[in-house]
Amino acid sequence: MASYLQIADDEKGHELDLFCVPRHYENDLDKVIIPHGLIMDRTERLARDIIRDMGGHHIVALCVLKGGYKFFADLLDYIKVLNQNSDKSVPLTVDFIRVKSYCNDQSTNSVKVIGGDELSNLSGKNVLIVEDIVETGRTMQTLLSLLSECNPKMVKVVRAFVSNILCFLSMCNSSLLVKRTPRSSGYRPDYIGFEVPDSFLVGYALDYNEYFRDLSHICILNDQAKEKYKV
Ligand code: IMP
Ligand code: MG
């Protein structure tokens, strides 16, 4: 089982006044729940774990846009540092895919893939999928079955994922956050940064209708803001 840093359900978080938050969001947030520095420290360790497990082979890091872009960039920077400073190093290439499943703070039941590179390029590669947050697990499961269509060799691995058996070759998945929620399908990524309570979180590229990606810390959105930015 992947280890993670647990943020408890009764975690009170930190007052906004203790951190720098953009003025335009000051009235929209309840608390800072994961400060940017802690995200970076945990990401550094995930990079080390990933290199330990996948480091023998060329890695294709696949970023799930848009929410995954900050975690992806920072995780890859840490992997680059490891590559630069040890005797062993692995080539790292990047790819991007865009998926959309959310409207306001609700998961719509459809997961749309709207853009990205030709997935067949990933055929036969060691793919590390990097995303922001797993809630029901539906986005990830849709993506994994799509990827498996490109390369029948991967199908076995995908099933191994869904039944939660760790598999370090061919395809791995790393998510910064996993939400503790009764809506979960049981899907767990191979690498997890934090397990978080069942609230709607924004910041560090996680959005509410495209807002709050330009916020460094992960914060809890207040009810007023849910109305203010509703579509
Ligand atoms: P799932 O398909 O239910 O696992 O949802 C995963 C996707 O929903 C993520 O990639 C996010 O884009 C979005 N999402 C889920 N929970 C949150 C949240 O608390 N804040 C922002 N986006 C979220
Ligand atoms: Mg999103």
PDB file of C-alpha atoms and ligand atoms in Angstrom:
ATOM      1  CA  MET A   1       0.000   0.000   0.000  1.00  0.00           C
ATOM      2  CA  ALA A   2       1.230   3.472  -0.862  1.00  0.00           C
ATOM      3  CA  SER A   3       2.094   5.591   2.160  1.00  0.00           C
ATOM      4  CA  TYR A   4       0.784   9.132   2.432  1.00  0.00           C
ATOM      5  CA  LEU A   5       0.514  12.071   4.774  1.00  0.00           C
ATOM      6  CA  GLN A   6      -2.933  12.064   6.322  1.00  0.00           C
ATOM      7  CA  ILE A   7      -4.854  15.298   6.860  1.00  0.00           C
ATOM      8  CA  ALA A   8      -7.445  14.396   9.533  1.00  0.00           C
ATOM      9  CA  ASP A   9     -11.162  15.154   9.209  1.00  0.00           C
ATOM     10  CA  ASP A  10     -10.989  17.466  12.223  1.00  0.00           C
ATOM     11  CA  GLU A  11      -7.887  19.271  10.920  1.00  0.00           C
ATOM     12  CA  LYS A  12      -8.501  22.942  11.641  1.00  0.00           C
ATOM     13  CA  GLY A  13      -6.038  24.250   9.060  1.00  0.00           C
ATOM     14  CA  HIS A  14      -4.287  27.610   9.327  1.00  0.00           C
ATOM     15  CA  GLU A  15      -5.667  31.148   9.374  1.00  0.00           C
ATOM     16  CA  LEU A  16      -5.334  32.892   6.002  1.00  0.00           C
ATOM     17  CA  ASP A  17      -3.705  35.900   7.689  1.00  0.00           C
ATOM     18  CA  LEU A  18      -0.643  33.799   8.503  1.00  0.00           C
ATOM     19  CA  PHE A  19       0.183  33.295   4.808  1.00  0.00           C
ATOM     20  CA  CYS A  20       0.322  35.274   1.580  1.00  0.00           C
ATOM     21  CA  VAL A  21      -2.881  34.787  -0.373  1.00  0.00           C
ATOM     22  CA  PRO A  22      -3.804  36.859  -3.469  1.00  0.00           C
ATOM     23  CA  ARG A  23      -6.049  39.771  -2.454  1.00  0.00           C
ATOM     24  CA  HIS A  24      -8.669  38.771  -5.033  1.00  0.00           C
ATOM     25  CA  TYR A  25      -9.282  35.493  -3.162  1.00  0.00           C
ATOM     26  CA  GLU A  26      -9.079  36.736   0.436  1.00  0.00           C
ATOM     27  CA  ASN A  27     -12.852  36.580   1.013  1.00  0.00           C
ATOM     28  CA  ASP A  28     -13.343  33.289  -0.784  1.00  0.00           C
ATOM     29  CA  LEU A  29     -11.342  30.931   1.417  1.00  0.00           C
ATOM     30  CA  ASP A  30     -11.925  29.383   4.831  1.00  0.00           C
ATOM     31  CA  LYS A  31      -8.522  28.055   5.843  1.00  0.00           C
ATOM     32  CA  VAL A  32      -5.164  27.067   4.430  1.00  0.00           C
ATOM     33  CA  ILE A  33      -5.203  23.295   4.703  1.00  0.00           C
ATOM     34  CA  ILE A  34      -1.849  22.382   3.084  1.00  0.00           C
ATOM     35  CA  PRO A  35       0.751  25.181   2.885  1.00  0.00           C
ATOM     36  CA  HIS A  36       2.843  25.318  -0.293  1.00  0.00           C
ATOM     37  CA  GLY A  37       6.050  24.434   1.554  1.00  0.00           C
ATOM     38  CA  LEU A  38       4.591  21.189   2.861  1.00  0.00           C
ATOM     39  CA  ILE A  39       3.404  20.265  -0.647  1.00  0.00           C
ATOM     40  CA  MET A  40       6.967  20.777  -1.904  1.00  0.00           C
ATOM     41  CA  ASP A  41       8.546  18.726   0.906  1.00  0.00           C
ATOM     42  CA  ARG A  42       6.177  15.811   0.356  1.00  0.00           C
ATOM     43  CA  THR A  43       6.688  16.008  -3.438  1.00  0.00           C
ATOM     44  CA  GLU A  44      10.454  15.795  -2.960  1.00  0.00           C
ATOM     45  CA  ARG A  45      10.003  12.494  -1.132  1.00  0.00           C
ATOM     46  CA  LEU A  46       7.590  11.131  -3.768  1.00  0.00           C
ATOM     47  CA  ALA A  47      10.245  11.851  -6.413  1.00  0.00           C
ATOM     48  CA  ARG A  48      12.733   9.781  -4.430  1.00  0.00           C
ATOM     49  CA  ASP A  49      10.272   6.869  -4.071  1.00  0.00           C
ATOM     50  CA  ILE A  50       9.426   6.959  -7.790  1.00  0.00           C
ATOM     51  CA  ILE A  51      13.087   6.921  -8.836  1.00  0.00           C
ATOM     52  CA  ARG A  52      13.750   4.055  -6.414  1.00  0.00           C
ATOM     53  CA  ASP A  53      10.986   1.989  -8.030  1.00  0.00           C
ATOM     54  CA  MET A  54      11.038   3.067 -11.680  1.00  0.00           C
ATOM     55  CA  GLY A  55      14.566   4.392 -11.971  1.00  0.00           C
ATOM     56  CA  GLY A  56      15.983   1.541 -14.033  1.00  0.00           C
ATOM     57  CA  HIS A  57      14.046   2.519 -17.162  1.00  0.00           C
ATOM     58  CA  HIS A  58      13.166   5.469 -19.394  1.00  0.00           C
ATOM     59  CA  ILE A  59      10.106   7.159 -17.847  1.00  0.00           C
ATOM     60  CA  VAL A  60       7.357   8.923 -19.797  1.00  0.00           C
ATOM     61  CA  ALA A  61       5.660  11.278 -17.351  1.00  0.00           C
ATOM     62  CA  LEU A  62       2.071  11.926 -18.434  1.00  0.00           C
ATOM     63  CA  CYS A  63       0.511  15.063 -16.964  1.00  0.00           C
ATOM     64  CA  VAL A  64      -3.262  15.074 -16.492  1.00  0.00           C
ATOM     65  CA  LEU A  65      -4.253  18.675 -17.273  1.00  0.00           C
ATOM     66  CA  LYS A  66      -5.187  21.113 -16.065  1.00  0.00           C
ATOM     67  CA  GLY A  67      -5.209  20.356 -12.346  1.00  0.00           C
ATOM     68  CA  GLY A  68      -2.037  18.272 -12.425  1.00  0.00           C
ATOM     69  CA  TYR A  69       0.275  20.878 -13.959  1.00  0.00           C
ATOM     70  CA  LYS A  70       1.801  22.299 -10.764  1.00  0.00           C
ATOM     71  CA  PHE A  71       2.392  18.925  -9.132  1.00  0.00           C
ATOM     72  CA  PHE A  72       3.768  17.609 -12.424  1.00  0.00           C
ATOM     73  CA  ALA A  73       6.223  20.496 -12.847  1.00  0.00           C
ATOM     74  CA  ASP A  74       7.459  20.317  -9.242  1.00  0.00           C
ATOM     75  CA  LEU A  75       7.667  16.508  -9.163  1.00  0.00           C
ATOM     76  CA  LEU A  76       9.703  16.497 -12.379  1.00  0.00           C
ATOM     77  CA  ASP A  77      12.013  19.192 -11.035  1.00  0.00           C
ATOM     78  CA  TYR A  78      12.788  16.980  -8.031  1.00  0.00           C
ATOM     79  CA  ILE A  79      13.307  13.940 -10.271  1.00  0.00           C
ATOM     80  CA  LYS A  80      15.696  16.068 -12.378  1.00  0.00           C
ATOM     81  CA  VAL A  81      17.669  16.992  -9.274  1.00  0.00           C
ATOM     82  CA  LEU A  82      18.005  13.308  -8.380  1.00  0.00           C
ATOM     83  CA  ASN A  83      19.092  12.533 -11.954  1.00  0.00           C
ATOM     84  CA  GLN A  84      21.706  15.296 -11.825  1.00  0.00           C
ATOM     85  CA  ASN A  85      23.214  14.254  -8.529  1.00  0.00           C
ATOM     86  CA  SER A  86      23.588  10.512  -8.566  1.00  0.00           C
ATOM     87  CA  ASP A  87      25.665   8.006 -10.491  1.00  0.00           C
ATOM     88  CA  LYS A  88      22.559   6.401 -11.937  1.00  0.00           C
ATOM     89  CA  SER A  89      20.107   8.455 -13.987  1.00  0.00           C
ATOM     90  CA  VAL A  90      17.096   7.768 -16.236  1.00  0.00           C
ATOM     91  CA  PRO A  91      15.886   9.623 -19.333  1.00  0.00           C
ATOM     92  CA  LEU A  92      12.629  11.401 -18.689  1.00  0.00           C
ATOM     93  CA  THR A  93      10.225  12.511 -21.414  1.00  0.00           C
ATOM     94  CA  VAL A  94       6.888  14.269 -20.993  1.00  0.00           C
ATOM     95  CA  ASP A  95       3.408  13.987 -22.424  1.00  0.00           C
ATOM     96  CA  PHE A  96       0.091  15.700 -21.666  1.00  0.00           C
ATOM     97  CA  ILE A  97      -3.577  14.761 -21.672  1.00  0.00           C
ATOM     98  CA  ARG A  98      -6.563  16.909 -20.767  1.00  0.00           C
ATOM     99  CA  VAL A  99      -9.648  15.529 -19.008  1.00  0.00           C
ATOM    100  CA  LYS A 100     -12.721  17.230 -17.598  1.00  0.00           C
ATOM    101  CA  SER A 101     -15.277  15.752 -15.217  1.00  0.00           C
ATOM    102  CA  TYR A 102     -16.319  18.574 -12.893  1.00  0.00           C
ATOM    103  CA  CYS A 103     -18.868  21.395 -12.978  1.00  0.00           C
ATOM    104  CA  ASN A 104     -19.025  23.671  -9.890  1.00  0.00           C
ATOM    105  CA  ASP A 105     -18.069  21.382  -6.981  1.00  0.00           C
ATOM    106  CA  GLN A 106     -19.844  18.320  -8.379  1.00  0.00           C
ATOM    107  CA  SER A 107     -18.475  15.454 -10.389  1.00  0.00           C
ATOM    108  CA  THR A 108     -20.515  15.069 -13.603  1.00  0.00           C
ATOM    109  CA  ASN A 109     -20.906  11.422 -14.452  1.00  0.00           C
ATOM    110  CA  SER A 110     -19.020  11.773 -17.715  1.00  0.00           C
ATOM    111  CA  VAL A 111     -15.266  12.006 -17.979  1.00  0.00           C
ATOM    112  CA  LYS A 112     -14.302  13.850 -21.168  1.00  0.00           C
ATOM    113  CA  VAL A 113     -10.864  13.613 -22.702  1.00  0.00           C
ATOM    114  CA  ILE A 114     -10.444  16.938 -24.498  1.00  0.00           C
ATOM    115  CA  GLY A 115      -7.042  17.111 -26.050  1.00  0.00           C
ATOM    116  CA  GLY A 116      -3.576  15.828 -25.505  1.00  0.00           C
ATOM    117  CA  ASP A 117      -0.995  14.024 -27.555  1.00  0.00           C
ATOM    118  CA  GLU A 118      -1.508  10.871 -29.574  1.00  0.00           C
ATOM    119  CA  LEU A 119      -1.837   8.222 -26.840  1.00  0.00           C
ATOM    120  CA  SER A 120      -0.424   5.485 -29.043  1.00  0.00           C
ATOM    121  CA  ASN A 121       2.984   7.173 -28.557  1.00  0.00           C
ATOM    122  CA  LEU A 122       2.941   5.638 -25.088  1.00  0.00           C
ATOM    123  CA  SER A 123       2.833   2.129 -26.426  1.00  0.00           C
ATOM    124  CA  GLY A 124       5.392  -0.105 -24.734  1.00  0.00           C
ATOM    125  CA  LYS A 125       6.723   2.705 -22.495  1.00  0.00           C
ATOM    126  CA  ASN A 126       7.008   3.020 -18.726  1.00  0.00           C
ATOM    127  CA  VAL A 127       4.356   5.595 -18.084  1.00  0.00           C
ATOM    128  CA  LEU A 128       4.020   7.595 -14.889  1.00  0.00           C
ATOM    129  CA  ILE A 129       0.608   9.255 -14.799  1.00  0.00           C
ATOM    130  CA  VAL A 130       0.625  12.423 -12.692  1.00  0.00           C
ATOM    131  CA  GLU A 131      -2.594  14.034 -11.495  1.00  0.00           C
ATOM    132  CA  ASP A 132      -3.931  16.395  -8.868  1.00  0.00           C
ATOM    133  CA  ILE A 133      -6.615  14.544  -6.920  1.00  0.00           C
ATOM    134  CA  VAL A 134      -8.519  11.256  -6.879  1.00  0.00           C
ATOM    135  CA  GLU A 135     -12.056  11.520  -5.582  1.00  0.00           C
ATOM    136  CA  THR A 136     -14.374   8.799  -6.950  1.00  0.00           C
ATOM    137  CA  GLY A 137     -11.499   7.386  -9.014  1.00  0.00           C
ATOM    138  CA  ARG A 138     -13.646   7.556 -12.165  1.00  0.00           C
ATOM    139  CA  THR A 139     -11.337   9.914 -14.072  1.00  0.00           C
ATOM    140  CA  MET A 140      -8.344   7.700 -13.438  1.00  0.00           C
ATOM    141  CA  GLN A 141     -10.149   4.485 -14.292  1.00  0.00           C
ATOM    142  CA  THR A 142     -11.423   6.001 -17.561  1.00  0.00           C
ATOM    143  CA  LEU A 143      -7.943   7.177 -18.422  1.00  0.00           C
ATOM    144  CA  LEU A 144      -6.358   3.829 -17.611  1.00  0.00           C
ATOM    145  CA  SER A 145      -8.821   1.953 -19.803  1.00  0.00           C
ATOM    146  CA  LEU A 146      -8.239   4.445 -22.644  1.00  0.00           C
ATOM    147  CA  LEU A 147      -4.499   3.972 -22.367  1.00  0.00           C
ATOM    148  CA  SER A 148      -4.856   0.220 -22.310  1.00  0.00           C
ATOM    149  CA  GLU A 149      -6.627   0.390 -25.711  1.00  0.00           C
ATOM    150  CA  CYS A 150      -3.455   1.811 -27.242  1.00  0.00           C
ATOM    151  CA  ASN A 151      -1.386  -1.137 -26.248  1.00  0.00           C
ATOM    152  CA  PRO A 152      -2.841  -4.527 -25.431  1.00  0.00           C
ATOM    153  CA  LYS A 153       0.321  -5.330 -23.488  1.00  0.00           C
ATOM    154  CA  MET A 154      -0.764  -2.796 -20.901  1.00  0.00           C
ATOM    155  CA  VAL A 155      -4.144  -4.343 -20.191  1.00  0.00           C
ATOM    156  CA  LYS A 156      -2.736  -6.694 -17.608  1.00  0.00           C
ATOM    157  CA  VAL A 157      -1.126  -3.816 -15.806  1.00  0.00           C
ATOM    158  CA  VAL A 158      -4.285  -1.765 -15.826  1.00  0.00           C
ATOM    159  CA  ARG A 159      -6.227  -4.577 -14.187  1.00  0.00           C
ATOM    160  CA  ALA A 160      -3.465  -4.903 -11.651  1.00  0.00           C
ATOM    161  CA  PHE A 161      -3.980  -1.245 -10.826  1.00  0.00           C
ATOM    162  CA  VAL A 162      -7.705  -1.467 -10.429  1.00  0.00           C
ATOM    163  CA  SER A 163      -7.395  -4.377  -8.056  1.00  0.00           C
ATOM    164  CA  ASN A 164      -4.788  -2.355  -6.175  1.00  0.00           C
ATOM    165  CA  ILE A 165      -1.750  -4.560  -6.747  1.00  0.00           C
ATOM    166  CA  LEU A 166       1.352  -2.425  -6.937  1.00  0.00           C
ATOM    167  CA  CYS A 167       3.005  -2.568 -10.310  1.00  0.00           C
ATOM    168  CA  PHE A 168       6.110  -0.594 -10.963  1.00  0.00           C
ATOM    169  CA  LEU A 169       6.714  -1.444 -14.580  1.00  0.00           C
ATOM    170  CA  SER A 170       4.810  -0.205 -17.612  1.00  0.00           C
ATOM    171  CA  MET A 171       2.338   2.108 -15.925  1.00  0.00           C
ATOM    172  CA  CYS A 172       2.242   3.846 -12.558  1.00  0.00           C
ATOM    173  CA  ASN A 173       0.050   6.548 -11.189  1.00  0.00           C
ATOM    174  CA  SER A 174       0.939   9.297  -8.799  1.00  0.00           C
ATOM    175  CA  SER A 175      -1.651  11.664  -7.335  1.00  0.00           C
ATOM    176  CA  LEU A 176      -0.913  14.560  -5.022  1.00  0.00           C
ATOM    177  CA  LEU A 177      -4.208  14.101  -3.160  1.00  0.00           C
ATOM    178  CA  VAL A 178      -6.696  11.333  -2.467  1.00  0.00           C
ATOM    179  CA  LYS A 179     -10.033  12.274  -0.918  1.00  0.00           C
ATOM    180  CA  ARG A 180     -11.558  10.173   1.897  1.00  0.00           C
ATOM    181  CA  THR A 181     -15.091   9.896   0.609  1.00  0.00           C
ATOM    182  CA  PRO A 182     -17.902   7.340   0.528  1.00  0.00           C
ATOM    183  CA  ARG A 183     -18.105   8.096  -3.222  1.00  0.00           C
ATOM    184  CA  SER A 184     -14.734   6.420  -3.785  1.00  0.00           C
ATOM    185  CA  SER A 185     -14.673   3.405  -6.084  1.00  0.00           C
ATOM    186  CA  GLY A 186     -11.768   2.019  -4.055  1.00  0.00           C
ATOM    187  CA  TYR A 187      -9.187   2.975  -6.677  1.00  0.00           C
ATOM    188  CA  ARG A 188      -5.832   3.991  -5.112  1.00  0.00           C
ATOM    189  CA  PRO A 189      -2.844   5.380  -7.008  1.00  0.00           C
ATOM    190  CA  ASP A 190       0.632   3.882  -6.548  1.00  0.00           C
ATOM    191  CA  TYR A 191       2.018   7.091  -5.085  1.00  0.00           C
ATOM    192  CA  ILE A 192      -0.022   9.449  -2.934  1.00  0.00           C
ATOM    193  CA  GLY A 193       1.026  12.779  -1.482  1.00  0.00           C
ATOM    194  CA  PHE A 194      -1.767  13.423   1.015  1.00  0.00           C
ATOM    195  CA  GLU A 195      -5.055  11.841   1.994  1.00  0.00           C
ATOM    196  CA  VAL A 196      -7.555  14.667   2.556  1.00  0.00           C
ATOM    197  CA  PRO A 197     -11.020  15.128   4.105  1.00  0.00           C
ATOM    198  CA  ASP A 198     -14.157  15.158   1.958  1.00  0.00           C
ATOM    199  CA  SER A 199     -14.288  18.937   1.288  1.00  0.00           C
ATOM    200  CA  PHE A 200     -13.831  20.879  -1.917  1.00  0.00           C
ATOM    201  CA  LEU A 201     -10.211  22.013  -2.123  1.00  0.00           C
ATOM    202  CA  VAL A 202      -8.617  24.661  -4.339  1.00  0.00           C
ATOM    203  CA  GLY A 203      -5.155  26.029  -5.024  1.00  0.00           C
ATOM    204  CA  TYR A 204      -1.870  24.650  -6.367  1.00  0.00           C
ATOM    205  CA  ALA A 205      -3.662  24.257  -9.756  1.00  0.00           C
ATOM    206  CA  LEU A 206      -6.840  22.727  -8.291  1.00  0.00           C
ATOM    207  CA  ASP A 207      -9.725  24.866  -9.502  1.00  0.00           C
ATOM    208  CA  TYR A 208     -13.337  25.773  -8.937  1.00  0.00           C
ATOM    209  CA  ASN A 209     -14.698  26.570 -12.423  1.00  0.00           C
ATOM    210  CA  GLU A 210     -11.171  27.575 -13.504  1.00  0.00           C
ATOM    211  CA  TYR A 211     -10.556  29.969 -10.572  1.00  0.00           C
ATOM    212  CA  PHE A 212      -7.969  29.460  -7.801  1.00  0.00           C
ATOM    213  CA  ARG A 213      -5.297  27.767  -9.904  1.00  0.00           C
ATOM    214  CA  ASP A 214      -3.290  30.951  -9.228  1.00  0.00           C
ATOM    215  CA  LEU A 215      -3.126  30.271  -5.477  1.00  0.00           C
ATOM    216  CA  SER A 216      -0.030  28.582  -4.011  1.00  0.00           C
ATOM    217  CA  HIS A 217      -1.501  26.869  -0.945  1.00  0.00           C
ATOM    218  CA  ILE A 218      -4.228  24.232  -0.897  1.00  0.00           C
ATOM    219  CA  CYS A 219      -7.251  25.817   0.783  1.00  0.00           C
ATOM    220  CA  ILE A 220     -10.879  25.117   1.655  1.00  0.00           C
ATOM    221  CA  LEU A 221     -13.346  27.164  -0.366  1.00  0.00           C
ATOM    222  CA  ASN A 222     -16.157  28.891   1.557  1.00  0.00           C
ATOM    223  CA  ASP A 223     -19.864  28.663   0.648  1.00  0.00           C
ATOM    224  CA  GLN A 224     -20.042  32.300  -0.498  1.00  0.00           C
ATOM    225  CA  ALA A 225     -17.330  31.645  -3.065  1.00  0.00           C
ATOM    226  CA  LYS A 226     -19.151  28.562  -4.363  1.00  0.00           C
ATOM    227  CA  GLU A 227     -22.060  30.899  -5.204  1.00  0.00           C
ATOM    228  CA  LYS A 228     -19.858  33.722  -6.478  1.00  0.00           C
ATOM    229  CA  TYR A 229     -18.015  31.574  -9.060  1.00  0.00           C
ATOM    230  CA  LYS A 230     -20.912  29.243  -9.922  1.00  0.00           C
ATOM    231  CA  VAL A 231     -21.687  28.603 -13.618  1.00  0.00           C
TER     232      VAL A 231
HETATM  233  P1  IMP B   1     -12.778  11.643  -9.761  1.00  0.00           P
HETATM  234  O1  IMP B   1     -12.998  11.236 -11.192  1.00  0.00           O
HETATM  235  O2  IMP B   1     -14.069  11.679  -8.988  1.00  0.00           O
HETATM  236  O3  IMP B   1     -11.730  10.831  -9.053  1.00  0.00           O
HETATM  237  O4  IMP B   1     -12.328  13.173  -9.760  1.00  0.00           O
HETATM  238  C1  IMP B   1     -11.088  13.555 -10.154  1.00  0.00           C
HETATM  239  C2  IMP B   1     -11.067  14.937 -10.775  1.00  0.00           C
HETATM  240  O5  IMP B   1     -12.094  15.785 -10.241  1.00  0.00           O
HETATM  241  C3  IMP B   1      -9.761  15.619 -10.441  1.00  0.00           C
HETATM  242  O6  IMP B   1      -8.792  15.382 -11.430  1.00  0.00           O
HETATM  243  C4  IMP B   1     -10.154  17.064 -10.294  1.00  0.00           C
HETATM  244  O7  IMP B   1     -10.055  17.733 -11.545  1.00  0.00           O
HETATM  245  C5  IMP B   1     -11.601  17.049  -9.864  1.00  0.00           C
HETATM  246  N1  IMP B   1     -11.735  17.209  -8.388  1.00  0.00           N
HETATM  247  C6  IMP B   1     -12.138  16.291  -7.490  1.00  0.00           C
HETATM  248  N2  IMP B   1     -12.178  16.800  -6.234  1.00  0.00           N
HETATM  249  C7  IMP B   1     -11.760  18.084  -6.342  1.00  0.00           C
HETATM  250  C8  IMP B   1     -11.551  19.139  -5.374  1.00  0.00           C
HETATM  251  O8  IMP B   1     -11.752  19.029  -4.163  1.00  0.00           O
HETATM  252  N3  IMP B   1     -11.100  20.318  -5.895  1.00  0.00           N
HETATM  253  C9  IMP B   1     -10.854  20.523  -7.217  1.00  0.00           C
HETATM  254  N4  IMP B   1     -11.019  19.567  -8.138  1.00  0.00           N
HETATM  255  C10 IMP B   1     -11.492  18.351  -7.720  1.00  0.00           C
HETATM  256 MG    MG B   2     -10.211  20.068 -12.201  1.00  0.00          MG
END
